XYZ file of N, CA and C in Angstrom:
798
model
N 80.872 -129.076 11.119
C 80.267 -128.781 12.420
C 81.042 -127.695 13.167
N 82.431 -127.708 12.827
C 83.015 -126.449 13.205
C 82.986 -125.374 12.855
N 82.049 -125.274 11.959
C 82.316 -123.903 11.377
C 81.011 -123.222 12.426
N 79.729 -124.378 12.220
C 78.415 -123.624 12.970
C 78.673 -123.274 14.577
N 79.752 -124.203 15.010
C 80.064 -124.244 16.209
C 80.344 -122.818 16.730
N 81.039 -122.448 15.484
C 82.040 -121.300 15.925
C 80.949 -119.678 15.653
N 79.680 -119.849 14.764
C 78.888 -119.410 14.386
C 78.215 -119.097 15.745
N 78.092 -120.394 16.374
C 76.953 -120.215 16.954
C 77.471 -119.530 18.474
N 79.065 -119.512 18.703
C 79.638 -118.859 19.926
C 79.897 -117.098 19.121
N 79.521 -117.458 18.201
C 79.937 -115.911 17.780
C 78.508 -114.853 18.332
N 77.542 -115.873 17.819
C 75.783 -115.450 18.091
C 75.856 -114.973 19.170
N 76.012 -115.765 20.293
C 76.473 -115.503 22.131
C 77.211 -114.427 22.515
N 78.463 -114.270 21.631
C 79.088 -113.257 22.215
C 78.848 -111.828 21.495
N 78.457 -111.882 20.295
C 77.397 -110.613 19.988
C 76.346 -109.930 20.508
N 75.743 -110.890 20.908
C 74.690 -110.430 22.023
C 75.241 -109.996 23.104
N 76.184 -110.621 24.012
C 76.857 -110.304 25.042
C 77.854 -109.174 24.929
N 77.782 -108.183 23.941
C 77.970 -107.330 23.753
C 77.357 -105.837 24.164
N 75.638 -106.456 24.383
C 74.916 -105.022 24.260
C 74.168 -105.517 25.789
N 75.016 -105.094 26.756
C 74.698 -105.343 28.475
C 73.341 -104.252 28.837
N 74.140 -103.143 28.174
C 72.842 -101.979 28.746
C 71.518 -102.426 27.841
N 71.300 -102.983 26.587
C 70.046 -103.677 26.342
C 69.643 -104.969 26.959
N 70.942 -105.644 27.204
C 70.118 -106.783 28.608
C 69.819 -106.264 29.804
N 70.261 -105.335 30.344
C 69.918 -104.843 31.959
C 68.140 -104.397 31.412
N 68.169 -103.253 30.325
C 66.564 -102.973 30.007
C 65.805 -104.159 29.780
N 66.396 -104.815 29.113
C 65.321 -106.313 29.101
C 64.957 -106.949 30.172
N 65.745 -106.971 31.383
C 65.615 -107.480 32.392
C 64.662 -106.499 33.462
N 64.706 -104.972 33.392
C 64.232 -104.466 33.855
C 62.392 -104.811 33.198
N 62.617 -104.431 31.947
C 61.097 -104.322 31.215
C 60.376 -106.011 31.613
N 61.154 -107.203 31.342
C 60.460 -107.908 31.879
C 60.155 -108.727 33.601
N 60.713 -107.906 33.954
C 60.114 -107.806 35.383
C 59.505 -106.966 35.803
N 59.134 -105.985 35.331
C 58.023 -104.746 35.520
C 56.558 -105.742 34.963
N 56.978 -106.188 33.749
C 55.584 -106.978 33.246
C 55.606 -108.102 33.920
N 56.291 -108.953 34.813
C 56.151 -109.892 35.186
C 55.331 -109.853 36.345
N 55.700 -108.356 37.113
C 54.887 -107.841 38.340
C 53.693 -107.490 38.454
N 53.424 -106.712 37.073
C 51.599 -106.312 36.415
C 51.142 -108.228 36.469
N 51.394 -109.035 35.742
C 51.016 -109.905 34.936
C 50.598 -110.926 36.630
N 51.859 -111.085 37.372
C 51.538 -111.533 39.224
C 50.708 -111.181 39.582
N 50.231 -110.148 39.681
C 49.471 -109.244 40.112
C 47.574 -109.417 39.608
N 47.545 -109.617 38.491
C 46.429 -109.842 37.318
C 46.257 -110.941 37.398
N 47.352 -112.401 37.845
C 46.712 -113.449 37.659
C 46.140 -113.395 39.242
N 46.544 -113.179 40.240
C 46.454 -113.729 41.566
C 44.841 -112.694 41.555
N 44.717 -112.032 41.194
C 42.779 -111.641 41.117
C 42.238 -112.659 40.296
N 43.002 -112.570 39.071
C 41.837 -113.937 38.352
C 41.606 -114.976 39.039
N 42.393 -115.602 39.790
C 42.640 -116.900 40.284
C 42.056 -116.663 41.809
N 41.812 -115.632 42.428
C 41.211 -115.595 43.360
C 39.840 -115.619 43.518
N 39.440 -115.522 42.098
C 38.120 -115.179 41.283
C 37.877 -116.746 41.384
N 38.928 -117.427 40.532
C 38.917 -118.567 40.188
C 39.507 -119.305 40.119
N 39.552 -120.119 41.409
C 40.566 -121.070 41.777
C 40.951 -122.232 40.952
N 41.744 -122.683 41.035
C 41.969 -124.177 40.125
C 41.758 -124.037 38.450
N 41.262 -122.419 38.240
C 41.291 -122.139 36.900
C 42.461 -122.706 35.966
N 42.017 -123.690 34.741
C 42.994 -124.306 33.861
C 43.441 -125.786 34.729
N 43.332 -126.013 35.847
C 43.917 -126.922 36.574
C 45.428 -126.415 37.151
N 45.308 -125.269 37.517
C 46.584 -124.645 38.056
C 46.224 -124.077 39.481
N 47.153 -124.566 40.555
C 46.614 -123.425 41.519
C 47.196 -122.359 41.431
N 47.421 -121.611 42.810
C 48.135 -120.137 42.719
C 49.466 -120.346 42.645
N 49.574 -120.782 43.254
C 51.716 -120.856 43.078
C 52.042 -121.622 41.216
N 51.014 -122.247 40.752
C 51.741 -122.829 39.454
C 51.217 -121.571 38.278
N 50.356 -120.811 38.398
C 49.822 -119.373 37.741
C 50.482 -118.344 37.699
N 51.466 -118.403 39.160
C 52.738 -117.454 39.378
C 53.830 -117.752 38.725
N 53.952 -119.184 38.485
C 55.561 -119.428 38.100
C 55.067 -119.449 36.563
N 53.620 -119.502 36.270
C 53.596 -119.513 34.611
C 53.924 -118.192 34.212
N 53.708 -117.267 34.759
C 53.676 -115.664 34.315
C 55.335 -115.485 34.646
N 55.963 -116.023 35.207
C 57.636 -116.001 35.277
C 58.508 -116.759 34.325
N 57.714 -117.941 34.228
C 58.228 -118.294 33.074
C 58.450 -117.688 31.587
N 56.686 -117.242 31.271
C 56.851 -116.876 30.681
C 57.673 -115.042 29.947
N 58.019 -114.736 31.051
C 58.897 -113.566 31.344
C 60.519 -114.014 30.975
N 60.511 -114.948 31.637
C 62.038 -115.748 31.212
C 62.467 -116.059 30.104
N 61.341 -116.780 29.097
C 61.583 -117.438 27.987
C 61.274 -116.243 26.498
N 60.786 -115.115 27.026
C 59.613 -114.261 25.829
C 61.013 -113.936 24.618
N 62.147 -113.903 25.110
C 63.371 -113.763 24.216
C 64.167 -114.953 23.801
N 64.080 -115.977 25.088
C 65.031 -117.011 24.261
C 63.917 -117.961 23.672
N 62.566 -118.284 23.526
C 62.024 -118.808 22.444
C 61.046 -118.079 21.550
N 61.559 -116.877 21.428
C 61.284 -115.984 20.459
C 59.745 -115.437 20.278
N 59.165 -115.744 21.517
C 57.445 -115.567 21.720
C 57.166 -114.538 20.953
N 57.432 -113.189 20.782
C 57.347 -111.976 19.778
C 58.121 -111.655 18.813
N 58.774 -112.100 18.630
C 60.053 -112.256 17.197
C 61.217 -113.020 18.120
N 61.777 -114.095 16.649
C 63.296 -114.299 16.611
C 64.103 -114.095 17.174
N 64.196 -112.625 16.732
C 65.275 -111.822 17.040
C 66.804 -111.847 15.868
N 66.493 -112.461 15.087
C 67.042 -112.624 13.439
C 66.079 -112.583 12.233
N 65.108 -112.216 12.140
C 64.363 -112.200 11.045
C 64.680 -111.099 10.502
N 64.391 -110.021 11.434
C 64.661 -108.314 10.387
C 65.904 -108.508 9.641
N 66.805 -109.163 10.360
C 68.469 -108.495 9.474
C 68.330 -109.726 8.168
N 67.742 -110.765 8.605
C 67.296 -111.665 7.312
C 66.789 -111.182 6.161
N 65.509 -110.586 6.525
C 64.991 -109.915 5.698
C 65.381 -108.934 5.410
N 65.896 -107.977 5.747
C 66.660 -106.934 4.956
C 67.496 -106.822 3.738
N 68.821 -108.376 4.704
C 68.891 -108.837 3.443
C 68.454 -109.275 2.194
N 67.361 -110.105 1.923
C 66.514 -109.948 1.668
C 66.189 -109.204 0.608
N 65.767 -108.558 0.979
C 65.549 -107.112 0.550
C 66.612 -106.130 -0.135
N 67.563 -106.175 0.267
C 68.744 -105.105 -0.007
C 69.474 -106.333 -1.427
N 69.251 -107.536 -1.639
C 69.674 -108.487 -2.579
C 71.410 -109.130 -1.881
N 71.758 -108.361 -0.919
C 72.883 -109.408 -0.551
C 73.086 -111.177 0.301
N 71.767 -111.127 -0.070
C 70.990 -112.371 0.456
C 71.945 -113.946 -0.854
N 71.875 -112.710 -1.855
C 72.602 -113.942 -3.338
C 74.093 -114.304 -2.489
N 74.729 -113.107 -2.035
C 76.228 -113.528 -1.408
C 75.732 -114.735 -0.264
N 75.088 -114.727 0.242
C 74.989 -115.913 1.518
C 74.521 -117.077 1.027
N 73.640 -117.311 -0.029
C 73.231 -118.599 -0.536
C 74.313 -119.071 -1.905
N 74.948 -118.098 -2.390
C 77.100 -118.770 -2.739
C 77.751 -119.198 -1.632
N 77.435 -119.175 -0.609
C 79.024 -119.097 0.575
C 78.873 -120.531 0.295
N 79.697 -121.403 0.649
C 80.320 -122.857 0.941
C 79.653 -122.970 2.532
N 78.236 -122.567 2.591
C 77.215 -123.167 3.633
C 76.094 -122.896 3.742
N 75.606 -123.867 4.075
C 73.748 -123.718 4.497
C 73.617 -122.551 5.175
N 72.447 -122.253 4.193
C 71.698 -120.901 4.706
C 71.143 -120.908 6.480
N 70.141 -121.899 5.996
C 69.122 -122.445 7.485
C 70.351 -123.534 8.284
N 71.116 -123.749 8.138
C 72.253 -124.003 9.367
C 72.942 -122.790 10.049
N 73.457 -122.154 8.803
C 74.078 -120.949 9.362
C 73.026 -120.331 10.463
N 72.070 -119.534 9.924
C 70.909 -118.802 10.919
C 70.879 -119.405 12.368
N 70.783 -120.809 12.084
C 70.014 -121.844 13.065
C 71.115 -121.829 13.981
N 72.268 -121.940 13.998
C 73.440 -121.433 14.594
C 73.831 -120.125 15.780
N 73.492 -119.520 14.666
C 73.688 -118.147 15.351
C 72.572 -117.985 16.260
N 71.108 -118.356 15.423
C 70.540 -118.265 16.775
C 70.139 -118.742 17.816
N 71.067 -120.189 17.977
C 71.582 -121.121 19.034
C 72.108 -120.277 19.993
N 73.000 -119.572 19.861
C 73.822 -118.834 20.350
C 73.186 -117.754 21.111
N 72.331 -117.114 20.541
C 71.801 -115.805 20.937
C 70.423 -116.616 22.275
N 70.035 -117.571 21.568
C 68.435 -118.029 22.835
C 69.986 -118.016 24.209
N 70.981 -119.014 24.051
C 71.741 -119.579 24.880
C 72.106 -117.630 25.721
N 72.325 -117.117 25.152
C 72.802 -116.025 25.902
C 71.576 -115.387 26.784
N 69.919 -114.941 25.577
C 69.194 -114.655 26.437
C 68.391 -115.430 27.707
N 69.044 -116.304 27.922
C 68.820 -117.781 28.787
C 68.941 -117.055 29.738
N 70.459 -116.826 29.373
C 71.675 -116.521 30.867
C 71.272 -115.324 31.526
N 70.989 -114.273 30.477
C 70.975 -112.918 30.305
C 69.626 -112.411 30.915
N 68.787 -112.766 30.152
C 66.951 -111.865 30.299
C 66.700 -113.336 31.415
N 67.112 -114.303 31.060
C 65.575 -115.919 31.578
C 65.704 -115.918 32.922
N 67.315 -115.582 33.486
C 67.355 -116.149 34.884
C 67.044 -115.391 36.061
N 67.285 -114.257 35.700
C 67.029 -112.935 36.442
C 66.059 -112.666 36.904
N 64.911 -112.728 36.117
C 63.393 -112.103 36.500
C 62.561 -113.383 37.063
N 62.993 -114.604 36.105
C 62.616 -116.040 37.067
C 63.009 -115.596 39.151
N 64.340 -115.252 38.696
C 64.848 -115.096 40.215
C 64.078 -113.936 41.229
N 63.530 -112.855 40.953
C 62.645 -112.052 40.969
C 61.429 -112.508 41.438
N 60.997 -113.010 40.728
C 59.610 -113.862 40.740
C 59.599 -114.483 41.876
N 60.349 -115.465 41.557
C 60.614 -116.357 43.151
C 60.755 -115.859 44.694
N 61.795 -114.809 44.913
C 61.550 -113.983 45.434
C 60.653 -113.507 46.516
N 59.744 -112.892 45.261
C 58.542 -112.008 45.960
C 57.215 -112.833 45.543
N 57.363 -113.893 45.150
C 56.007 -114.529 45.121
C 56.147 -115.755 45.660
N 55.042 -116.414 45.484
C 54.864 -117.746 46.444
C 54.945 -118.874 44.803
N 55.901 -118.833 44.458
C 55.354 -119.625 42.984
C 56.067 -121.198 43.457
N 55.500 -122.163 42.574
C 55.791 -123.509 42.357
C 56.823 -123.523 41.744
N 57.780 -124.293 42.642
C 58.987 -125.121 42.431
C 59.001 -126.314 41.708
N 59.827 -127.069 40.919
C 59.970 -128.394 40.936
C 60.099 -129.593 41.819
N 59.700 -130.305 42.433
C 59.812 -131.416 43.521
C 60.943 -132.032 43.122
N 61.347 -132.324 42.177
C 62.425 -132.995 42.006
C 63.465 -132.572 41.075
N 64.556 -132.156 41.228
C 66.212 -131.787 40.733
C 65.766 -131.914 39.634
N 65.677 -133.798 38.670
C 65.632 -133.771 37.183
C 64.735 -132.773 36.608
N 63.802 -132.673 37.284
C 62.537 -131.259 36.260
C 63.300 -130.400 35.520
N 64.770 -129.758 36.797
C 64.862 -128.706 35.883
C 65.831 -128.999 34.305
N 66.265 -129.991 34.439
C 66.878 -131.112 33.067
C 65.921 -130.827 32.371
N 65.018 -131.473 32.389
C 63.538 -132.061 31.547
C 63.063 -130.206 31.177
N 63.205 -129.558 32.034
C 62.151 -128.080 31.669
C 63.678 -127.583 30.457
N 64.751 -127.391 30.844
C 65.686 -126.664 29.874
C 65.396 -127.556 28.706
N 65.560 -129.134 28.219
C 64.974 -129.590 27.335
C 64.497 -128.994 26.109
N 63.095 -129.122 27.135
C 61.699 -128.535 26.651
C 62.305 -126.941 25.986
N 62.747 -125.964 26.683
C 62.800 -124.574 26.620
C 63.856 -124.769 24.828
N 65.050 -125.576 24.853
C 65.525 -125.745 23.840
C 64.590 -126.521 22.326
N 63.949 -127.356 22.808
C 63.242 -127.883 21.791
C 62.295 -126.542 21.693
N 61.647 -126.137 22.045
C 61.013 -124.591 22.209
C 61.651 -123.624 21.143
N 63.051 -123.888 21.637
C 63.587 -122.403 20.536
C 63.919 -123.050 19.159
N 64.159 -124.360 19.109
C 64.286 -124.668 17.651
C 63.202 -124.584 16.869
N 61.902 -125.134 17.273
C 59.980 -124.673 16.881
C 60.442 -123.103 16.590
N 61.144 -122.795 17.526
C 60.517 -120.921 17.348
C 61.472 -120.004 16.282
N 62.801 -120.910 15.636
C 63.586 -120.557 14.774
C 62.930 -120.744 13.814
N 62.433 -122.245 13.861
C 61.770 -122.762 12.683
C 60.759 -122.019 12.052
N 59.695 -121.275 12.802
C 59.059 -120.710 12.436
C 59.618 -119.121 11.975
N 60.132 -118.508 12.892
C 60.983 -117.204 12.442
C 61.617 -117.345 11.063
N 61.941 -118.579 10.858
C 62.847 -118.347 9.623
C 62.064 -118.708 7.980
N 60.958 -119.245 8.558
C 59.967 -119.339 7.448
C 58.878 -117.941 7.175
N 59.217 -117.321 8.294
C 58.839 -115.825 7.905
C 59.657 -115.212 7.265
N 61.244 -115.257 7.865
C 61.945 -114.387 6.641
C 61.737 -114.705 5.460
N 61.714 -115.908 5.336
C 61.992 -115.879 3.734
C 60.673 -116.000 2.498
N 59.736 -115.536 3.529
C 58.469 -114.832 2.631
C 58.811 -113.757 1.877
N 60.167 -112.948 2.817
C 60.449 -111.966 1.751
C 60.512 -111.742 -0.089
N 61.157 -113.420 0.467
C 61.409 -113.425 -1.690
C 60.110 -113.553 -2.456
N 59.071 -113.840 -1.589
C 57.755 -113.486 -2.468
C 57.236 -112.004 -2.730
N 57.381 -111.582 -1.087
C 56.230 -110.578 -0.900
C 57.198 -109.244 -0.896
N 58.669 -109.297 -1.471
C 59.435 -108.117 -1.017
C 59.480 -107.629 0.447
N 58.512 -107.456 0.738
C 58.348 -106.821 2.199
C 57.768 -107.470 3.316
N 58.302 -108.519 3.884
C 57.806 -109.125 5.080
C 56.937 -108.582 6.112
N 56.979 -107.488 6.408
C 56.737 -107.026 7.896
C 55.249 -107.283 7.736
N 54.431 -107.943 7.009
C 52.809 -108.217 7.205
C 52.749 -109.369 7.529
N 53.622 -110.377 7.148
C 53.955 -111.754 8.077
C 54.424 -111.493 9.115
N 55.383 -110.781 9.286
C 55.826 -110.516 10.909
C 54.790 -110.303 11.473
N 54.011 -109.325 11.457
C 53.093 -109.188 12.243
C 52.366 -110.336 12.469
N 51.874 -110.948 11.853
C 50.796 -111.956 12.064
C 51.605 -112.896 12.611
N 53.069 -113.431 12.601
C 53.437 -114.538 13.147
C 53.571 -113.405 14.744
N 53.572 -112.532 14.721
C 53.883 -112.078 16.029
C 52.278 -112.448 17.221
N 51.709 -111.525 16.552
C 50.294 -111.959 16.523
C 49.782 -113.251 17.486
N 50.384 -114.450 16.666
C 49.996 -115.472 16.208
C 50.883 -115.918 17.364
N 51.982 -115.424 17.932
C 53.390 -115.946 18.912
C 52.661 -115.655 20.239
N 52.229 -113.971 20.543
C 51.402 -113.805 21.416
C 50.307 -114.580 22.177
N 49.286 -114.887 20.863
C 48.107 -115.590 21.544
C 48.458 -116.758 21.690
N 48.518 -117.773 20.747
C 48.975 -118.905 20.233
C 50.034 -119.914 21.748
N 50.794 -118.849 22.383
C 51.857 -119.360 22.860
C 51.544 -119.913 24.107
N 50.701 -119.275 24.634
C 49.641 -119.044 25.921
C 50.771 -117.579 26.470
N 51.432 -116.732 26.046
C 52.013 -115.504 26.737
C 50.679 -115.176 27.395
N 50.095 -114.487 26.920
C 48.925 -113.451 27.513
C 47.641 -114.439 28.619
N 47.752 -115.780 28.673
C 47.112 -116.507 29.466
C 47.250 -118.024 29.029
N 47.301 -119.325 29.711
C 47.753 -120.302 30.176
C 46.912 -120.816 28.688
N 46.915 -121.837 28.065
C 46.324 -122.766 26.552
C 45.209 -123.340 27.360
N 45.411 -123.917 28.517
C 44.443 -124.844 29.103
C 43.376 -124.383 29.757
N 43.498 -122.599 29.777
C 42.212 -121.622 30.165
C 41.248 -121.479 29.223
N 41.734 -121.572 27.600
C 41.069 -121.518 26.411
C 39.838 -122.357 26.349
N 38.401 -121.948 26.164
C 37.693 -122.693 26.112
C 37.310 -123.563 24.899
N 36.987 -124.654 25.366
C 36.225 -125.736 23.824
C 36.862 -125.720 23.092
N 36.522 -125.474 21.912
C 37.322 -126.013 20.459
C 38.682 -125.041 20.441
N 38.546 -123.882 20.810
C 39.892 -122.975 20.803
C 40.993 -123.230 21.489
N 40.714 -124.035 22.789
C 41.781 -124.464 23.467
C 42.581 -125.547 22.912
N 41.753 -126.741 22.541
C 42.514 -127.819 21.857
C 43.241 -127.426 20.329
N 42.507 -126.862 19.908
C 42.835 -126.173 18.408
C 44.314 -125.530 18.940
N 44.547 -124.859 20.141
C 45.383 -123.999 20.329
C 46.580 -124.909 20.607
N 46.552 -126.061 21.722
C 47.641 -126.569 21.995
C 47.808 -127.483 20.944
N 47.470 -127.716 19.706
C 47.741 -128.320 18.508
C 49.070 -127.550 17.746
N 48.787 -126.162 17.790
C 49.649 -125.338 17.187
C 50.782 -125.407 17.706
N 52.155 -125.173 16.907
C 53.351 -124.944 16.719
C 53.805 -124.193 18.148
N 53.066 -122.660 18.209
C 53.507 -122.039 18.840
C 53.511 -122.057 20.681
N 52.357 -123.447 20.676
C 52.326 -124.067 22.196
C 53.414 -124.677 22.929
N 54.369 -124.786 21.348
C 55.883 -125.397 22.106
C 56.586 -124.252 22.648
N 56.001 -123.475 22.660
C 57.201 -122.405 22.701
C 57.243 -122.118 24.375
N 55.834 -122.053 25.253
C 55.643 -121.816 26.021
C 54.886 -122.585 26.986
N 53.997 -122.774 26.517
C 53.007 -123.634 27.260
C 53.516 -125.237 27.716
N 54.243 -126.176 26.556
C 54.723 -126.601 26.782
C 56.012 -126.748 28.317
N 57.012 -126.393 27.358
C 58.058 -126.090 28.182
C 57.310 -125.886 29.924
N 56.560 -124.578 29.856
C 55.540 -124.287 31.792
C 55.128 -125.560 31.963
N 54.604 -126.251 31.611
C 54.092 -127.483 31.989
C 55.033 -128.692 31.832
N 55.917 -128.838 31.833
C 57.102 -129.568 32.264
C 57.770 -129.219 33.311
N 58.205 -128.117 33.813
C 58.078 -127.336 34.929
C 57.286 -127.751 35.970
N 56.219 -127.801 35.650
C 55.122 -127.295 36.779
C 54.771 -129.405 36.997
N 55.633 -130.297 36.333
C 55.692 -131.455 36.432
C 54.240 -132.424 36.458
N 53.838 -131.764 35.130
C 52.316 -131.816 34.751
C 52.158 -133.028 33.493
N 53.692 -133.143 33.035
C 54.197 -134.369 32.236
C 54.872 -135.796 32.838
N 54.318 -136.946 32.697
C 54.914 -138.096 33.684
C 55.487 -138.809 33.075
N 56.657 -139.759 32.629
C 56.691 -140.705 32.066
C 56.279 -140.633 30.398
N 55.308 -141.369 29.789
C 55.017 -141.433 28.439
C 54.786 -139.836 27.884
N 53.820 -139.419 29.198
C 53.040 -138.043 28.826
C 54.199 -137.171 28.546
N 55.681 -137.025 29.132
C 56.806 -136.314 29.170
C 57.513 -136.471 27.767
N 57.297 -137.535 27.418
C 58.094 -138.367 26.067
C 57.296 -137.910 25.039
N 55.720 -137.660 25.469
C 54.958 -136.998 24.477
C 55.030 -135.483 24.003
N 55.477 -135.249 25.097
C 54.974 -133.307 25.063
C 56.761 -132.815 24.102
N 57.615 -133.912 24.229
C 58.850 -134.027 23.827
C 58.338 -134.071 21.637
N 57.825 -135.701 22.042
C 57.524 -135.524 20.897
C 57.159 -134.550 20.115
N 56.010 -133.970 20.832
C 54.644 -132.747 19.861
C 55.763 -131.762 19.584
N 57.066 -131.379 20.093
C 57.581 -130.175 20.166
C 58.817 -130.807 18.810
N 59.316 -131.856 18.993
C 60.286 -132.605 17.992
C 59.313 -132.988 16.696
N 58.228 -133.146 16.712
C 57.306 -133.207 15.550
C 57.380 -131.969 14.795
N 57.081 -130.513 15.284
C 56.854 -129.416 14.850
C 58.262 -129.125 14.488
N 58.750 -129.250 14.661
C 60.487 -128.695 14.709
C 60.722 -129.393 13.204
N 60.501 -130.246 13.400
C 60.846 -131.065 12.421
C 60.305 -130.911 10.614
N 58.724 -130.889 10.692
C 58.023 -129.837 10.261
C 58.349 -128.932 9.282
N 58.529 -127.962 10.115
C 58.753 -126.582 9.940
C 60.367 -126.135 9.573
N 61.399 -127.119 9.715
C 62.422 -126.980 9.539
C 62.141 -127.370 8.106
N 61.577 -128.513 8.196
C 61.913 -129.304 6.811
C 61.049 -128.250 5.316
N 59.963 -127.616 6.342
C 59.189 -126.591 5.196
C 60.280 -125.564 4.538
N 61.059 -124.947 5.795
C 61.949 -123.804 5.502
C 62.944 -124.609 4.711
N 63.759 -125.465 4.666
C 64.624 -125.877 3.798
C 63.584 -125.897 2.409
N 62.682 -126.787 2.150
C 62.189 -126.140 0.798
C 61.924 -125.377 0.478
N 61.081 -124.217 1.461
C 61.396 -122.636 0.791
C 62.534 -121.893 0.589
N 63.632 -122.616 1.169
C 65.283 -122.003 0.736
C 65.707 -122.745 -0.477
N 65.357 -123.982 -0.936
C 65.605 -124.084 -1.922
C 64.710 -123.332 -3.137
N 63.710 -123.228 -2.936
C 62.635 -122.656 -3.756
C 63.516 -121.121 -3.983
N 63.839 -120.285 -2.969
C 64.216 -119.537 -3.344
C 65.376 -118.936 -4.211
N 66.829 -119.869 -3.713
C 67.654 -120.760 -4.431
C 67.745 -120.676 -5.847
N 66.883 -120.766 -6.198
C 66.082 -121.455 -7.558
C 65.974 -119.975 -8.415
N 64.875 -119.068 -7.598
C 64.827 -117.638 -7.980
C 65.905 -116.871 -7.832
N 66.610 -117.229 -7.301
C 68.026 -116.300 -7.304
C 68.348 -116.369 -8.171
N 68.645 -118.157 -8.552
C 69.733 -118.347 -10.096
C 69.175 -117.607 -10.758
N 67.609 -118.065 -11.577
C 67.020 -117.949 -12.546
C 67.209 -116.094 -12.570
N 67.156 -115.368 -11.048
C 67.249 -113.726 -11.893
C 68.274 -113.393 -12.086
N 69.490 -113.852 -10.991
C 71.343 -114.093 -11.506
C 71.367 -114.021 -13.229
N 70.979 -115.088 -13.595
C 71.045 -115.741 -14.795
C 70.547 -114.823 -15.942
């Protein structure tokens, strides 16, 4: 456990390395956070109570989701490319010899890195938001316990999935056509571009079924204290279900791959 420990403060302080790409991150997502304020408060003026949200919980969703678009990986990881490269470049055989798990190691580091863009991109433009808009608060202190939670169970779903994209590489040589589509798929899927519970009929439920509803939608709606009791323990669950999942898929595609290493080693 010490070794990931130390992995995963290494993740943190690598990132916390490149300030002038967090100040732009912080800038870029508060420029979109201001378009996106802006776009919902017409929709919603259009249409009130749209999704079962009023105006102040539509504001803090579009902040949220500004906060979280890096630390639960809504458009990439943010470790897949150098995965896959490896990957790709074959020094991928040196990391599955080392004396440690592949999908621990990763999972580590990018413990480290959500934890920094938390600090870094999440709090800033949240603070922004608040600010200059009229958005919904939590009523009560524990929420914001219960919402970081959520945001962490969030980024493990969103590793989980990132890391079952890299390692399509060992099929397809060249990932970046899964990237896309899990990006794709991170976008709509997440509710980024509009709330899951706006989705009509079969697309909406279909939608908050998916993986990628933990990432965002979730988490906003723990927040916005839309989870009570069982319903809270549930939305916990759906997100510890998927995690679970999808971790357990990627460990068999690391062994699967594992497997193809020896056999071309060999």
């Amino acid at each position: 456990m010490r070794l990931y420990a130390t992995v995963a403060a290494g993740g943190f302080r690598r990132h916390a390395t490149y300030r002038v790409a967090t100040a732009a991150g912080v800038f870029t997502n508060t420029v979109f956070g201001f378009i996106l304020s802006y776009t919902y408060m017409a929709l919603w003026d259009a249409r009130p109570g749209l999704g079962g949200y009023a105006m102040g919980d539509a504001l803090a969703y579009v902040w949220i989701g500004q906060a979280l678009i890096t630390v639960c990986g809504l458009m990439g990881g943010g470790f897949e490319e150098e995965l896959i490269e490896r990957i790709r470049t074959g020094d991928i055989a040196v990391d599955l010899y080392r004396p440690a798990d592949l999908q621990a190691w990763w999972f580590a580091a990018n413990l480290g890195r959500s934890a920094y863009q938390l600090l870094g991109r999440g709090v800033v433009p949240m603070l922004f938001g608040a600010l200059v808009f009229d958005l919904t608060l939590p009523s009560r202190p524990w929420t914001w316990l219960a919402f970081l939670l959520a945001v962490t169970l969030g980024s493990v779903v969103s590793f989980a999935v990132w890391y079952l994209v890299a390692l399509s590489a060992f099929w397809l040589l060249d990932g970046q056509g899964v990237v896309q589509i899990a990006w794709l798929g991170g976008l709509f899927f997440s509710g980024m571009l509009l709330p899951l519970n706006v989705f009509p009929g079969s697309l909406g439920e279909v939608a908050r079924l998916l993986p990628w509803a933990s990432l965002l939608q979730v988490p906003a709606d723990v927040y916005l204290e839309r989870y009570e009791g069982w319903g809270l323990l549930g939305a916990y669950g759906f997100q510890a279900c998927w995690a679970a999942v999808l971790l357990a898929a990627g460990r068999a595609a690391q062994a699967a791959a594992t497997r193809k290493v020896v056999v071309q080693g060999g």
